[in-house]
Structures are given as structure tokens and as C-alpha cells.
Amino acid sequence: MSWAYAALLVPCAAYMLALLAPSAADLLCAHASMACAAWGDAFLRRAAPVASVHAAIQYMDRALPALGVSLVLAVLGYGATYLAIAWSHRAFAAHGLCGRDLLKRTGAPVPESLGLPCAVIYLVLLLLFIPFRHFGCAASLYADHAQNLALYLSALLSMYSGALLGFVDDVLDIRWRFKLPIPLLSSIPMLMVYIAEGGATSVVVPAWPPVLRAFLRRTTLELGALYYVYMMLLAIFCTNCINILAGINGVEVGQALVIAVSVCINDLLYLDVPAVVQQAFFGRDVQVSLPLHNSVDLAARHLFSLHLLLPFIGTSAALLAWNRYPSRVFVGDTYCYFAGMVLVACGVLGHYSKTLLLFFLPQIANFLLSAPQLFHLVPCPRHRIPYLDAATGRLYPSCVVWEPRGMRGMLGGACIDMFVRMRLVCRVYDTHGKVLGVSNLTLLNAILVFCGARPGLASEATKRDDVALRVDALQGTVWLSERGLWYAMMGVQVAGSVLAFLVRYRLANAIFP
Ligand code: UD1
Ligand code: MG
């Protein structure tokens, strides 16, 4: 664990240094030149790089305010979260916060809700960051200091309430009908700031099909209050969608990390980092430009998003180290809600909420697939995670008993028919060939069905309590273990991000010229 201590201590020292940076570096240079005078030219040659690195860092900080500090906090976040989990996970279990790992033969108890130390450390890092951001950014990018601070604090408040809601859910197991609308309340602070700073509420009318612009006789459409409704729904979606794509080791943190890294890459497209680095460290006189849309305001918003996301990536990576297969801790709903709120705060306050939604393509697919179960057109068991064949360690889609029930049954049946034709869902039959049920409607089960893993014939002694269906004969062509399914799911998430970039920067340019 010594590297975790190093990851903690080095950034701590760097943070202290950065706090004192201007005076400390000046002092260093002054001492260096005094020493130079005393000890001659040889020392001058060694001291010179110190001064030039100091100047380069100062230049970087002017061009991309506080980004360096954010990077330091990300590394600090990794070390601190890793150690915090190491120190606290037994205490969580001792206080009853532990769950059974359903996809392990032993079903051993694993400490639950360890998303809490991750969220707490992240939020402490963001508090430490306030002076850097305020003095760094406010001076050069934001005209209004108070507004800049309000923007940042509203994001913090929304994230705090997201984490709190998740922890309450872990402890009290809130019912879904209450869980769904609560993120609405969490999103109020950032929506108020969005209103106060006069955020745009219009959308561009697509140029294709051409009849749309001809019919509306305009190129932009003012949505007004509807736009706020959209952002509230986005908050509900982002907080819950990670939670319903859960249940195998490491999948909650993995998906949040891929989305966060993708959003960071998107942010960097708005900042000319290579030119700044070349100027600062190699002294090349390159023209620093704003690569996309040439707007200082846009650059400031994407810098804001990076300030929030870099420490999030650091703390989440440490959590993944503990939560990846085989999990030593579970993240709990605390992490799912907290991560959703961090991403939605970046999207709304960074004014790229539509682009953000593109990075949630797998989560949107999982939601659409899950909808018949979430809206009770098809029964929804307590757990929908895949079924483990303990003898081989292979995963199969888990199933649910499904009986057509009048009109609701017919609607559910139509959805199932469509999913079966798309090879995302499979039916389970009894020995007489009668349909007994279907595989649970989740993306994880769909990947297994798509790969050819099938629940076989259900025996007469089918277990019907909890509407979960035990399968006893299993067939399949491609086998996936829990670790294999995690890699497959991460592959889908990365492919989703690649598609999102293509849509955002190729298709969107054609449709919204
Ligand atoms: C959501 C899903 C549920 C899924 C569950 C798993 C919906 C509507 N609900 O419910 O289908 O089964 O998440 O998180 O889609 N667990 C593991 N291995 C893991 C992670 C979790 O076995 O890698 C189990 C543990 O027993 C843990 C429990 O899942 O205690 C946590 O479930 P919880 O987060 O309370 O379930 P929900 O969020 O309500
Ligand atoms: Mg959960």
C-alpha cells in the first residue's frame, strides 16, 4: 500500500507548495541568485531551470487557470480515497452495512456503501479547491466573481444532496416510487443558478428534414420552462440510470469512469492545451487559439467541467481498485446517486446537457430495455442480475415468470416480442413447450443473450417466489464469467462514447449546420 501513501503525501506537499507558490518560487529564485553571486556561474546554470519551470507553470496557470491544481487534487483524491476505504470498510460492515455477493459461490458478506468515503473526500477536495479557482479563474475568465462562486457552490450543493440521498437509500432502502423524484430536489440549486445567469433555453431546429425549418419558419425554438423540465428529468435519469445498470462487480464505477473520461476529452476539445504546453515549456512562439467556436465563455465552461471531473476521476479510480472483480467492497446507492449528480452538474452548468446525454447511450438503452419491468408491464424481481452457474462460474441471463394479463400483459407482450426479435431477450419454456417466462430486461442480461447464453428448460419444481425463475438446464455458445461480462460491458460503454463523438462532431454538423 506504500504507493497509496506516496499518492497521498506527494500531492499534499504539492498542494502546500502551490498555496505558497508565487512567494515561495520568488523566494527560491531570489535565494538562488544570491547564492549564484556567492558561488559563481556554475550554480547559476543549475538554478536557471528552476526559474524557467516556475515561469512555465505561471504561464500555464494564466492560460488554463487552476487546471494544474485540479490535476494535483485528482492524484491526492486517489491516494486519500484508497486509504480511507482501507481504514473504514470494516467499520461499515461492523455497523451492519454489508451485502452478500450474489454472483459468488460462497455468497460471502462484503462491506456496502463505500461510495460514501469516495463522495466525502471528493467534496472535501472541491472545498480545498475554492481559493485556487476563485483567484485563478475569476481574475482572467469570469467577469463576475460572485456569480462564478455561486455556480461552483450550487454544483457542490447538488452533489452533496445526491450523495446524502444515496446513503439514506442504502440505510433505509427507500421504495422506488420515492427514489425516482428525489433528485428533482437535488437539482434545484443548480437550476436556480442556471436561471440567474440567464442560461439559454432555446434549441436549434434541425436542418434535416428541410420541411421542419420551413414549417416552423425559424432556425431556433424557444422552449422556456420546458427546457427546465428537461433538465430536471435529466437529473432524475442520470442519478437512477447508473443504479439500474448494476449488480456485477465494478460495473457501477466502471461506467461512471468511462463517461467522466469521455466528457473530459470533450472538454479538452474546447481548450488549446498543446499550444499552451509548447509555449510554456518549450518556449515555442505558437498562436494559442480557442479551437472550437472561438469563445472565451465556452472555454471557461469546459474548464469548469474539468475542475469538477478530474478529482472525481481520481477518487472513483481508487474506489474501482477496491470494487473491481472480485469485489472487496460494494459502492452502494450512495455512489450511484453521487456519480449521477456530479455528471449532471457538469452538463447543466457547463451548458452541454444535450451532449452529456450522448455519453449515456448504453444507460439509455438499458432504461428503454428495462421500461416494461420498471413500469410493471412485466413483473420486476428485487434483483435482476445475471444467474451464476456455480459449478462452472459461467453467467446466464436471469429470468422472471411472465404471464400475459389483459391489456397490460398485451403491451408488455408486444415489447417482449420486439426485444426477442432483436436478440436482446429470450423466452423460457416448460417441459410442455409453454412459455414460462423471459430473461430479465437489462443490458447485462441482453449481452449474455446476444452472446448466445440461454437459460434451458425450467423444471417442474420451478421456484416462483419473488417472481424470479430458477433455471436448471443451461445451454450456450459463448461463455462469459463475471469478469468477462464486466469487460464486455465496458467495451459497450467505450463504443457508446465513440458513437457519441461521431454523432456530436460529424452527424450534428450536418443536421445543425
Ligand atoms: C438495482 C437493480 C437490481 C439489481 C441491483 C444490484 C433495478 C430496478 N434494480 O436495485 O435489479 O439487482 O441494483 O445492485 O434494476 N450486488 C452484488 N454484486 C455487485 C453489486 C451488488 O451481488 O457487484 C448485490 C449485493 O447483494 C448488494 C446488492 O446487490 O447488497 C445491492 O443492491 P441495491 O443497490 O440495494 O439494489 P437496487 O439499487 O435497489
Ligand atoms: Mg443499487
Coordinates of C-alpha atoms in Angstrom, one line a residue, residues 28 66 71 117 162 166 169 193 212 248 250 262 264 329 347 375 439 465 488:
L28 CA 13.6 30.4 -4.2
A66 CA -6.3 26.2 -11.8
L71 CA -4.7 17.5 -11.6
P117 CA -15.8 7.9 1.7
G162 CA -27.2 13.4 -4.2
G166 CA -28.0 7.6 -1.8
D169 CA -31.3 4.8 0.5
V193 CA -28.1 29.4 -10.8
L212 CA -39.1 21.2 -40.3
I248 CA -21.8 -7.3 -11.2
G250 CA -17.1 -3.0 -10.7
S262 CA -15.2 10.8 -22.3
C264 CA -13.1 15.3 -20.1
V329 CA -16.3 -3.6 -1.1
G347 CA -23.6 19.0 -18.1
F375 CA -43.4 0.4 -15.2
S439 CA -34.9 -13.3 -19.3
D465 CA -41.5 -16.8 -5.1
A488 CA -17.9 -6.7 -22.3

